CSV table of C-alpha atoms in Angstrom, one decimal:
chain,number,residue,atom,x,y,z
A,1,UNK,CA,0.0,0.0,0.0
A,2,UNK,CA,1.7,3.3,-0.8
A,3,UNK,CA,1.7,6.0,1.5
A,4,UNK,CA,-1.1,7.8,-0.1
A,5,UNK,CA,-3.6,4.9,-0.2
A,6,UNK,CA,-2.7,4.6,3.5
A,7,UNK,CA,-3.7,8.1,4.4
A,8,UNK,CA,-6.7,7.7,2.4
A,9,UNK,CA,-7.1,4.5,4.6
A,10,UNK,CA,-6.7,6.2,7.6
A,11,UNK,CA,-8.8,9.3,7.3
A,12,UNK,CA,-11.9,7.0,6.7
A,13,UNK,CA,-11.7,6.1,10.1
A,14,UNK,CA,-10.1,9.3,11.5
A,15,UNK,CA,-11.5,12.0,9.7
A,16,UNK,CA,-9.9,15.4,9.9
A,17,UNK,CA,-11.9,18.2,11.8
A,18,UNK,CA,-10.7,21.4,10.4
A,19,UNK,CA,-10.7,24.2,12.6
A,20,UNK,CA,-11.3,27.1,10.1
A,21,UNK,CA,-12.7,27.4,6.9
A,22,UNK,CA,-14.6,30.2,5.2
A,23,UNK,CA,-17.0,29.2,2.8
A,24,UNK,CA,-19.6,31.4,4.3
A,25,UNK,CA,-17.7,34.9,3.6
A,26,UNK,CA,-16.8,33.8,-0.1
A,27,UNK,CA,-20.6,32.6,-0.8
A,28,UNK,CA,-21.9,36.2,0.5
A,29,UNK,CA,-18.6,38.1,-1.5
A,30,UNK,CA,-19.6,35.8,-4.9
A,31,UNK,CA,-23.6,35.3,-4.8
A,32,UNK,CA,-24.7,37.5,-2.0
A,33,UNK,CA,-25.8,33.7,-0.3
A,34,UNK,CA,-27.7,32.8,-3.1
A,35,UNK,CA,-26.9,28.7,-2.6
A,36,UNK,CA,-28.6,28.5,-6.1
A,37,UNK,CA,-26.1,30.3,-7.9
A,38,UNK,CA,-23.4,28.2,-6.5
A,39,UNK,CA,-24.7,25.0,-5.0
A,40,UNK,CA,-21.6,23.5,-3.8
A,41,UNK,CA,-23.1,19.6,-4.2
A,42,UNK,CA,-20.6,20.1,-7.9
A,43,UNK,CA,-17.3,20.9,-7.8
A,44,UNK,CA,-16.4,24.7,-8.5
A,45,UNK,CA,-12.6,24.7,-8.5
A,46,UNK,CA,-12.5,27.5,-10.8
A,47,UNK,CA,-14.5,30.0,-7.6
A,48,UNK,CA,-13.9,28.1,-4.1
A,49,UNK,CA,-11.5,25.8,-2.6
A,50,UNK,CA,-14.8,23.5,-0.8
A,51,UNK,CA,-17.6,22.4,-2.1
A,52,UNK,CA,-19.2,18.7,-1.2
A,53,UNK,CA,-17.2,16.8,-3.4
A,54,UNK,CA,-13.9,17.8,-2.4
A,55,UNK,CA,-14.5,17.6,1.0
A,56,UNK,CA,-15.6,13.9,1.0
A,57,UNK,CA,-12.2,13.5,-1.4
A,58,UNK,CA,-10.3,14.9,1.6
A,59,UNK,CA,-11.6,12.9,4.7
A,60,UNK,CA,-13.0,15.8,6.4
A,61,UNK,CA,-15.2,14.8,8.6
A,62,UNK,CA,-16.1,18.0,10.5
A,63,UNK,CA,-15.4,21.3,10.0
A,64,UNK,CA,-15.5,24.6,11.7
A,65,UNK,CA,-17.0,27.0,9.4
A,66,UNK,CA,-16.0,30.7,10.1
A,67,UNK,CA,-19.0,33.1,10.5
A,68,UNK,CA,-16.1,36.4,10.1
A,69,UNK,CA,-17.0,39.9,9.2
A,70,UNK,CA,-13.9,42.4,8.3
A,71,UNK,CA,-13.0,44.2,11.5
A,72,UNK,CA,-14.0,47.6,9.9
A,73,UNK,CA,-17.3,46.1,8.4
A,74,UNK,CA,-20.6,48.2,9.3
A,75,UNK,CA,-22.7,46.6,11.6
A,76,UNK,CA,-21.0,43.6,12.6
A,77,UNK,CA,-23.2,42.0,14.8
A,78,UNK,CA,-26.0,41.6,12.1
A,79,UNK,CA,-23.5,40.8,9.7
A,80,UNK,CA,-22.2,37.9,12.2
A,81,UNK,CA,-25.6,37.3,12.2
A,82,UNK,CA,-26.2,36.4,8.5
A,83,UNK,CA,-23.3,34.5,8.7
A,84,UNK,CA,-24.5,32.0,10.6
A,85,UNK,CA,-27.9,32.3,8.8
A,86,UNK,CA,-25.6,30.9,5.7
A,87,UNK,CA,-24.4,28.4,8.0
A,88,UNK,CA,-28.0,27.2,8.8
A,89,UNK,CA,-29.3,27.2,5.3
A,90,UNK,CA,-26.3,24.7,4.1
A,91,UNK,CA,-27.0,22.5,6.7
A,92,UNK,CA,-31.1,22.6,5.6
A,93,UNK,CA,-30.1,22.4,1.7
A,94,UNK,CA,-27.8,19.6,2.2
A,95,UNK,CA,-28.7,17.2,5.2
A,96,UNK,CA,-27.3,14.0,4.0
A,97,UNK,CA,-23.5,15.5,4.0
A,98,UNK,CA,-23.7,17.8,6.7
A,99,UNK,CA,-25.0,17.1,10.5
A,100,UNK,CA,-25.2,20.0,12.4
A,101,UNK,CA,-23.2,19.7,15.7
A,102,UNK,CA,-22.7,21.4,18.8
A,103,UNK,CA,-20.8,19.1,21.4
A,104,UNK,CA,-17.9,16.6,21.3
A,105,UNK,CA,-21.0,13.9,21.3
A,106,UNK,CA,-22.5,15.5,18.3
A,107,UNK,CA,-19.1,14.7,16.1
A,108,UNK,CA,-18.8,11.2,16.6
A,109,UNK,CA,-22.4,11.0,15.9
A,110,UNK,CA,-21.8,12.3,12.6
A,111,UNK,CA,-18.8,10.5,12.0
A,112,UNK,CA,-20.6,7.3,13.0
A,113,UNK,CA,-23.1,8.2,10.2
A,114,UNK,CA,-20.8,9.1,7.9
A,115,UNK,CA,-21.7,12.8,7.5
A,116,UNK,CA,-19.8,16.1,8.4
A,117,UNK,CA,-19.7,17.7,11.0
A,118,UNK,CA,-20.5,21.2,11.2
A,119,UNK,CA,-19.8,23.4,13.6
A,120,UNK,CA,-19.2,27.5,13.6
A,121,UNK,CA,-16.6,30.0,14.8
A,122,UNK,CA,-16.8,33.4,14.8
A,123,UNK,CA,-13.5,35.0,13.7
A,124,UNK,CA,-12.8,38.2,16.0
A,125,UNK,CA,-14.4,40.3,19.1
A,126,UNK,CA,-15.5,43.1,17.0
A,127,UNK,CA,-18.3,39.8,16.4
A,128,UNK,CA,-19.7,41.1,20.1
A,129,UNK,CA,-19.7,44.4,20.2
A,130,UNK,CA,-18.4,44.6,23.7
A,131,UNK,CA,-21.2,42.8,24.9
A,132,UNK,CA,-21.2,40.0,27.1
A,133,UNK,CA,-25.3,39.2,26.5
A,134,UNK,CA,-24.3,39.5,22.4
A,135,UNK,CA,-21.5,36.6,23.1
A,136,UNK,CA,-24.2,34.5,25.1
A,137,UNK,CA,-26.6,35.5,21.9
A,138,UNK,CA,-24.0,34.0,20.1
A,139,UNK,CA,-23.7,30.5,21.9
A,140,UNK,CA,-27.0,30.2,21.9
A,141,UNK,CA,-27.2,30.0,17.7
A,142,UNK,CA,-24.9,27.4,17.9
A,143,UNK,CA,-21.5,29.2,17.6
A,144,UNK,CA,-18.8,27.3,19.5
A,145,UNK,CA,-15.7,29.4,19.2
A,146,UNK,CA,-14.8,32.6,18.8
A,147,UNK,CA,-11.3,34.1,18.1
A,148,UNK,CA,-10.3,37.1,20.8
A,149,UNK,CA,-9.3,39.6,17.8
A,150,UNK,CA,-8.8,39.3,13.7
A,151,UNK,CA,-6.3,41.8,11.9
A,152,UNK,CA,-7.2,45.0,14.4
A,153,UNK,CA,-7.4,45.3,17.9
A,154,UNK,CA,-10.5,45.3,19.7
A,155,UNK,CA,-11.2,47.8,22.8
A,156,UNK,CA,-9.9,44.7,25.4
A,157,UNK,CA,-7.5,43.2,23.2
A,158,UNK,CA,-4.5,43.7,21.3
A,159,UNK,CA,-4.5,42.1,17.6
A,160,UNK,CA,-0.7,40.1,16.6
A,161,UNK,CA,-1.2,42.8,13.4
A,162,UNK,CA,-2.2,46.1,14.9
A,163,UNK,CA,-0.2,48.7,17.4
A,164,UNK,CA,-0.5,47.0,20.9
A,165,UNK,CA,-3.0,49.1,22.8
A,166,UNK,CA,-4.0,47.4,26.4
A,167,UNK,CA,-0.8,44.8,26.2
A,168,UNK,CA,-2.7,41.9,26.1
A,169,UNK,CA,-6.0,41.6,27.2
A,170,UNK,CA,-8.0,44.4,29.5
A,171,UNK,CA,-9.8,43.4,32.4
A,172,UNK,CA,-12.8,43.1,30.7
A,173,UNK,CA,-11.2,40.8,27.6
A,174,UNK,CA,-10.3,38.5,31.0
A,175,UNK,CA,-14.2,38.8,31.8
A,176,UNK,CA,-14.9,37.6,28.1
A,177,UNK,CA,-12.5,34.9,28.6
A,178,UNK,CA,-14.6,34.1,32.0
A,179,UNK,CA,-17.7,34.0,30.4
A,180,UNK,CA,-17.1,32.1,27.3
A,181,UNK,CA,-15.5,29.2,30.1
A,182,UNK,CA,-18.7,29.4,32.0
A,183,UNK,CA,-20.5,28.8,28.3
A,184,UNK,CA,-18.4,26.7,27.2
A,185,UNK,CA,-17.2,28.2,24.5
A,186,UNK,CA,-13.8,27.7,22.9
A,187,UNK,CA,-11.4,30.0,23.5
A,188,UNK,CA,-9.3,30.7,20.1
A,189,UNK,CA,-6.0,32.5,19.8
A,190,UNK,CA,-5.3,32.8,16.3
A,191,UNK,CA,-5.2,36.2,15.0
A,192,UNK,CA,-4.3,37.6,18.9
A,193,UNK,CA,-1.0,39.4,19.6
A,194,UNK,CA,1.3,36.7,21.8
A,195,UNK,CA,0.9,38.8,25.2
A,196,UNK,CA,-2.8,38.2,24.4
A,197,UNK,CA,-2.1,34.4,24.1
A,198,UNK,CA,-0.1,34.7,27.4
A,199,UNK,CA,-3.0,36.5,29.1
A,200,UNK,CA,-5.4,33.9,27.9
A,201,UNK,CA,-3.7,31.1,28.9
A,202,UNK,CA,-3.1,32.6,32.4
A,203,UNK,CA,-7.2,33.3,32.5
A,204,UNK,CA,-8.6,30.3,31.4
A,205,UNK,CA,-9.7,27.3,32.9
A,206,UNK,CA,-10.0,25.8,29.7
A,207,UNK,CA,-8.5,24.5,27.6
A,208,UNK,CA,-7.9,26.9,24.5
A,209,UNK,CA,-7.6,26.7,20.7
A,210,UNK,CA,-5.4,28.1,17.2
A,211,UNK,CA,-7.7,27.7,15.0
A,212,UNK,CA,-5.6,28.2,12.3
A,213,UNK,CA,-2.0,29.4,13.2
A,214,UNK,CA,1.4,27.8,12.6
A,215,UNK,CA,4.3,28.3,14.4
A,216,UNK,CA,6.8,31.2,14.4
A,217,UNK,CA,9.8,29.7,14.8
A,218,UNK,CA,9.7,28.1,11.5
A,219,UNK,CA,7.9,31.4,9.8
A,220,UNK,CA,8.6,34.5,11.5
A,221,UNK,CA,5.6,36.1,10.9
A,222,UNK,CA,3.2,38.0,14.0
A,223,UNK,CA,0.3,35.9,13.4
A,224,UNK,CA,2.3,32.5,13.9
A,225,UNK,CA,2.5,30.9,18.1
A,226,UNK,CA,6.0,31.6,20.0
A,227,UNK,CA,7.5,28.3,21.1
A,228,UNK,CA,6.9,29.8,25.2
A,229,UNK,CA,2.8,29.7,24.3
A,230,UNK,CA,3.4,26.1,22.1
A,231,UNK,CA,5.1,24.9,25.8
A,232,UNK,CA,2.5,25.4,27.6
A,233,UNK,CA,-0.4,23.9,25.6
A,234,UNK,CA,-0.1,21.0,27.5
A,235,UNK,CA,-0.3,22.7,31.0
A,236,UNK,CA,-3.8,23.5,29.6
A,237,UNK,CA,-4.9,21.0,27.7
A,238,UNK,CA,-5.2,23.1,24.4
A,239,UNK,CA,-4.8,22.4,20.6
A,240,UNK,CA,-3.1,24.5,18.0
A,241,UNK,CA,-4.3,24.2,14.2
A,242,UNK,CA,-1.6,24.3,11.7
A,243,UNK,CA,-2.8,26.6,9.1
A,244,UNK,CA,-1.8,26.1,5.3
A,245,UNK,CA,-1.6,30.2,4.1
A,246,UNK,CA,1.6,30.2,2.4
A,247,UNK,CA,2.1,33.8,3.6
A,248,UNK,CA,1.6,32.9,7.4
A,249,UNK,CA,3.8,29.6,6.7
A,250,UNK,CA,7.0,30.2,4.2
A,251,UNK,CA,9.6,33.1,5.4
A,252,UNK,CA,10.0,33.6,1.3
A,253,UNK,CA,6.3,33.9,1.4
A,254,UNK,CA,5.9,36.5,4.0
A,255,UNK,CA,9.1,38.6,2.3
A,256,UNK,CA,7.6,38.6,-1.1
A,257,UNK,CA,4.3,39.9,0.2
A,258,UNK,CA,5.5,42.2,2.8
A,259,UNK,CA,7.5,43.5,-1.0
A,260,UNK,CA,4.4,43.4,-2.5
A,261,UNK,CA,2.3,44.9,0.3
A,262,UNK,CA,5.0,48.3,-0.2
A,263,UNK,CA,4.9,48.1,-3.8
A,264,UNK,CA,1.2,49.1,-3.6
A,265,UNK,CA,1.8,51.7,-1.1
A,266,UNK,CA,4.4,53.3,-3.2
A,267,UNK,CA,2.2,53.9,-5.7
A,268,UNK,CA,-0.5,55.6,-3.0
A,269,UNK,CA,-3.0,52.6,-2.2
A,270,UNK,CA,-3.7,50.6,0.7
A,271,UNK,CA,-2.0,46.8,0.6
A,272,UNK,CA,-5.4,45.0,1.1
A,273,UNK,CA,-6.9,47.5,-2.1
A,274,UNK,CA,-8.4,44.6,-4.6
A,275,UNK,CA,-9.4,47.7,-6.9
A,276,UNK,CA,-9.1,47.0,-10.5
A,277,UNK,CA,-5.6,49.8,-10.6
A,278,UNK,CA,-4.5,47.0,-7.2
A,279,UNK,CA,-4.2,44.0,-9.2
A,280,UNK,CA,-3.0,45.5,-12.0
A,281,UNK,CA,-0.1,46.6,-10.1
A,282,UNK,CA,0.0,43.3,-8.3
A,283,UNK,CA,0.2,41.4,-11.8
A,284,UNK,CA,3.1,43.2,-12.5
A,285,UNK,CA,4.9,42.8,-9.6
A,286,UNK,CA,4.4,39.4,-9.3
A,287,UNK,CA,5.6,39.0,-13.2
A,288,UNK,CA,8.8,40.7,-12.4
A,289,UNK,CA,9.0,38.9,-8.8
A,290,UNK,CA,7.3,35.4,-9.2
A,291,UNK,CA,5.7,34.5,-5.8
A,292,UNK,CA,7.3,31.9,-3.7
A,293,UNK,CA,5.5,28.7,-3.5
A,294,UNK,CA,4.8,26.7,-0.5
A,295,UNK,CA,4.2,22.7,-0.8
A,296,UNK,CA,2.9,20.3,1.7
A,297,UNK,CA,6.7,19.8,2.8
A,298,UNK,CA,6.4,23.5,4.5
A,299,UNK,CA,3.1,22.3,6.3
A,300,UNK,CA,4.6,19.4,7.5
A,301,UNK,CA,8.1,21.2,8.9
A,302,UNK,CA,5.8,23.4,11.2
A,303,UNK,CA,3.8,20.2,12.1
A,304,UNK,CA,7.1,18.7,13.1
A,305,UNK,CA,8.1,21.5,15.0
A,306,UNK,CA,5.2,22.0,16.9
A,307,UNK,CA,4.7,18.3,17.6
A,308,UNK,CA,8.5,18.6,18.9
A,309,UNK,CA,7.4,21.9,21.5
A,310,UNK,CA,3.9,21.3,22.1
A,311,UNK,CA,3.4,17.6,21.8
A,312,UNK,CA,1.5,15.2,19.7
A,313,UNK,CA,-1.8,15.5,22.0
A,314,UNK,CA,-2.0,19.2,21.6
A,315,UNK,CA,-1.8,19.0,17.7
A,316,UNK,CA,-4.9,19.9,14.7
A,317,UNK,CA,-5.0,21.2,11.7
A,318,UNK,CA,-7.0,24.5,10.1
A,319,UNK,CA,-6.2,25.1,6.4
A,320,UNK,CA,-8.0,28.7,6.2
A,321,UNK,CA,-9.9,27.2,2.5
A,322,UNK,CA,-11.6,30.2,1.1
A,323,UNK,CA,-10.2,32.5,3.1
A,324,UNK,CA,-6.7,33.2,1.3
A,325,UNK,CA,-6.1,33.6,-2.2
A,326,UNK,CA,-3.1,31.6,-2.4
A,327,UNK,CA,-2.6,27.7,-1.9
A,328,UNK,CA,0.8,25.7,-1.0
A,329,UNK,CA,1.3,23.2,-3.9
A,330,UNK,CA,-0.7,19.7,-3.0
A,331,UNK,CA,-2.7,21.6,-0.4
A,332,UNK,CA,-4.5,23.4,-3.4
A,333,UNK,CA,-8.2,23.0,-1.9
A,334,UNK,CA,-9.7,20.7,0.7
A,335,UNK,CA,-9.5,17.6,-1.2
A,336,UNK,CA,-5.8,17.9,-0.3
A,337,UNK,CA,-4.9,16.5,3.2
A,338,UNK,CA,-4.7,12.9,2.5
A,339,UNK,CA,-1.6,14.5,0.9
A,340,UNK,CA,-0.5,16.3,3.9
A,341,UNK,CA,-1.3,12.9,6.2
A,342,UNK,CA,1.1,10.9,3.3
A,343,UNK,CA,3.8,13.2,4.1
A,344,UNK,CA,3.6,12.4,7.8
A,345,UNK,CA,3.7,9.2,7.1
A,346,UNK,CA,6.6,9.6,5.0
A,347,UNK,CA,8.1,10.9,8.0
A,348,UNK,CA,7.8,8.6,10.4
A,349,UNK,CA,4.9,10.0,11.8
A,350,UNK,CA,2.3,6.8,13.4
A,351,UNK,CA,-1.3,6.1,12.6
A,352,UNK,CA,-1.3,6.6,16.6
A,353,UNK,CA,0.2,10.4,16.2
A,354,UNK,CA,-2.0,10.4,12.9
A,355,UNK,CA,-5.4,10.0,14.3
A,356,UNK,CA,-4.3,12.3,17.2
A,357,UNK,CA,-3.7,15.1,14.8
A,358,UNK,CA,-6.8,14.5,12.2
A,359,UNK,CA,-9.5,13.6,14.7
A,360,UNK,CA,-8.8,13.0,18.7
A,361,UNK,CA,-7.4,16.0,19.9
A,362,UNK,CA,-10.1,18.0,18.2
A,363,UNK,CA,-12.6,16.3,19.5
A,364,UNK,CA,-11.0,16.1,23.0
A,365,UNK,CA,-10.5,19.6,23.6
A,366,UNK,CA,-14.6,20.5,22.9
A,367,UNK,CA,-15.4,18.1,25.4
A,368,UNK,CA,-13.3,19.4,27.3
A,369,UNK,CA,-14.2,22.8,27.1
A,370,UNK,CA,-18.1,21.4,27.9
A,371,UNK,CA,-16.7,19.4,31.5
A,372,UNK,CA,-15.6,22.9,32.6
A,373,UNK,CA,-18.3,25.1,31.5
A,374,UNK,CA,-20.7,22.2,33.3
A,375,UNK,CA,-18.7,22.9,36.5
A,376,UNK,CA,-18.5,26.8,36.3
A,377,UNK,CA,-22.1,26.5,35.6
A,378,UNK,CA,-23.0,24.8,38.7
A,379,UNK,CA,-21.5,27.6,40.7
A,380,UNK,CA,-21.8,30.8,38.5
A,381,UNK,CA,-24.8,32.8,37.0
A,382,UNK,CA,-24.0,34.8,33.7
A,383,UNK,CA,-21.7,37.5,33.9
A,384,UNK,CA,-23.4,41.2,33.3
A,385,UNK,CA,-19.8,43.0,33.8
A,386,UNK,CA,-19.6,46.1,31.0
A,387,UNK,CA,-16.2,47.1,29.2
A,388,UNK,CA,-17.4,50.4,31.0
A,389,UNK,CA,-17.8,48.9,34.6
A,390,UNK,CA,-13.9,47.1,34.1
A,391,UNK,CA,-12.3,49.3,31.9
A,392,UNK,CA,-13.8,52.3,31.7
């Protein structure tokens, strides 16, 4: 059996639960959710990275779809909001590939019925509005983690890509972290500046997640995990996504667009501009500076890394599909990680350490996360603390 056909072999017993992916954004950005303008039961290769097909191809057997709103966008609570309304509308449209989930229980149900799992994660604190009733709001439509901060710093915490501002998190981002314990609601760190990892992990008495973050001392890049926050994943129990965005994952990768990035600000726009004058610009740069190109190699080097610091039970994997516009070669869309599990192989790595990574620790840190909220809930009442009552 070659090492592919064994992956293959192994991810139909020990799926991989992906811990980020955003469909849901790229369906409202294409078709405004209109699922009949792109039903993803075909394949679409040519306009997403998922659809049904390629997902069944890749072993996934759950996935955290990303309800995210841009930090900046108008109205993010509503927009949150019709987020997860896209969510619930897959999961209607297409009930015998997706089984909606909410608890560590829920997944192996699904798993057991051959279906995928879907759960939702709300990618940054601008999501709440500084509101700890919005975050219970939240919970309550089924969303089971939500990452402290995206690309810009929220009022109680600091972002790993903006200017710090309350050097870590605030007294009421410790409160958030209190309540979404008590709710049990994961914790996630990607996206947060590392003295906002630090704070979390010296606040919570759960066990946290990266939902999709790789490790920084293979990439230097901000949004990558220190090896002092990898050491002390297993103090608490948490889990730490490798994420597949070739920028966040290959040092040539984050020096070419940092050159890219200043290339459009040189000529007086902003480096996130997708304007018509943008891309023109970034055609030509990239003719005269051909991008660098990750592979599944560069995953698996931060995988062995990480497994090195951190530990093989503290291990998961979020690919960010549909959320970046570039792909490391193998890894080109979701039917891709029996590719990435063949390299481990390759490797050395067990089926053991394989279904650990794909499947168990995923699981395990949800249930997890539900022990301690049972707990805190026996002895706490919701919180009704204000950024204003802590902070202000």
């Amino acid at each position: 059996m070659s090492e592919l056909e064994a992956a293959r072999e192994l991810l139909r017993e020990f799926p991989v639960v992906d811990g980020h992916n955003d469909l849901p954004w790229a369906l409202r950005e294409q078709v405004h959710y209109d699922l009949d303008a792109l039903d993803i039961a075909g394949d679409h290769p040519d306009r997403l990275h998922t659809d049904l097909p390629r997902l069944r191809r890749g072993g996934v057997g759950a996935q955290y779809w990303s309800v995210y709103v841009p930090s900046d966008q108008p109205e993010p609570v509503a927009a949150t909001l019709e987020q997860i309304d896209c969510v619930r509308e897959l999961l209607a449209r297409y009930p015998a590939d997706l089984a909606p989930a909410l608890t560590a229980a829920d997944l192996e149900t699904a798993r057991a019925e051959g279906r995928i799992a879907s759960l939702m994660g709300a990618e940054g604190g601008h999501s709440i509005a500084n509101s700890l009733g919005t975050l219970r709001g939240l919970y309550a439509l089924g969303v089971r983690y939500m990452t402290l901060t995206h690309n810009d710093n929220v009022d109680w915490a600091d972002s790993a890509t903006d200017e710090p501002n309350v050097g870590g998190l605030s007294a009421f981002g410790r409160e958030v972290v209190h309540e979404m314990n008590r709710l049990g609601m994961l914790v996630d760190l990607s996206h947060v500046a590392a003295t906002t990892m630090r704070d979390a992990l010296d606040t919570s008495a759960a066990p946290v997640i990266f939902s999709h973050s790789s490790a920084r001392a293979v990439c230097d890049h901000p949004r990558n995990i220190p090896d002092d926050v990898l050491e002390r994943l297993p103090a608490n129990g948490g889990v730490a996504m490798v994420t597949f965005v070739p920028k966040f994952v290959l040092q040539a990768a984050v020096d070419w667009t940092a050159a890219a990035d200043e290339n459009l600000r040189a000529h007086g726009l902003h480096h996130l501009d997708t304007s018509p004058e943008a891309m023109k610009l970034h055609r030509a740069f990239e003719q005269r500076t051909p991008r660098p190109v990750a592979t599944v190699a560069t995953v698996a080097d931060h995988l062995d890394h990480m497994r090195e610091v951190a530990g093989i039970d503290h291990l998961g994997i979020g690919g960010d599909y549909d959320g970046t516009a570039f792909t490391p070669d193998g890894l080109d869309d979701v039917s891709g990680y029996p590719n990435l599990v063949a390299e481990l192989l390759d490797r050395g790595w067990s089926r053991p350490d394989l279904a650990k990574l794909t499947w168990q620790n995923a699981v395990r840190v949800l249930g997890a996360a539900e022990d301690v909220a049972r707990d805190l809930q026996a002895v706490r009442g919701p919180s009704h603390a204000t950024i204003e009552s802590l902070d202000g």
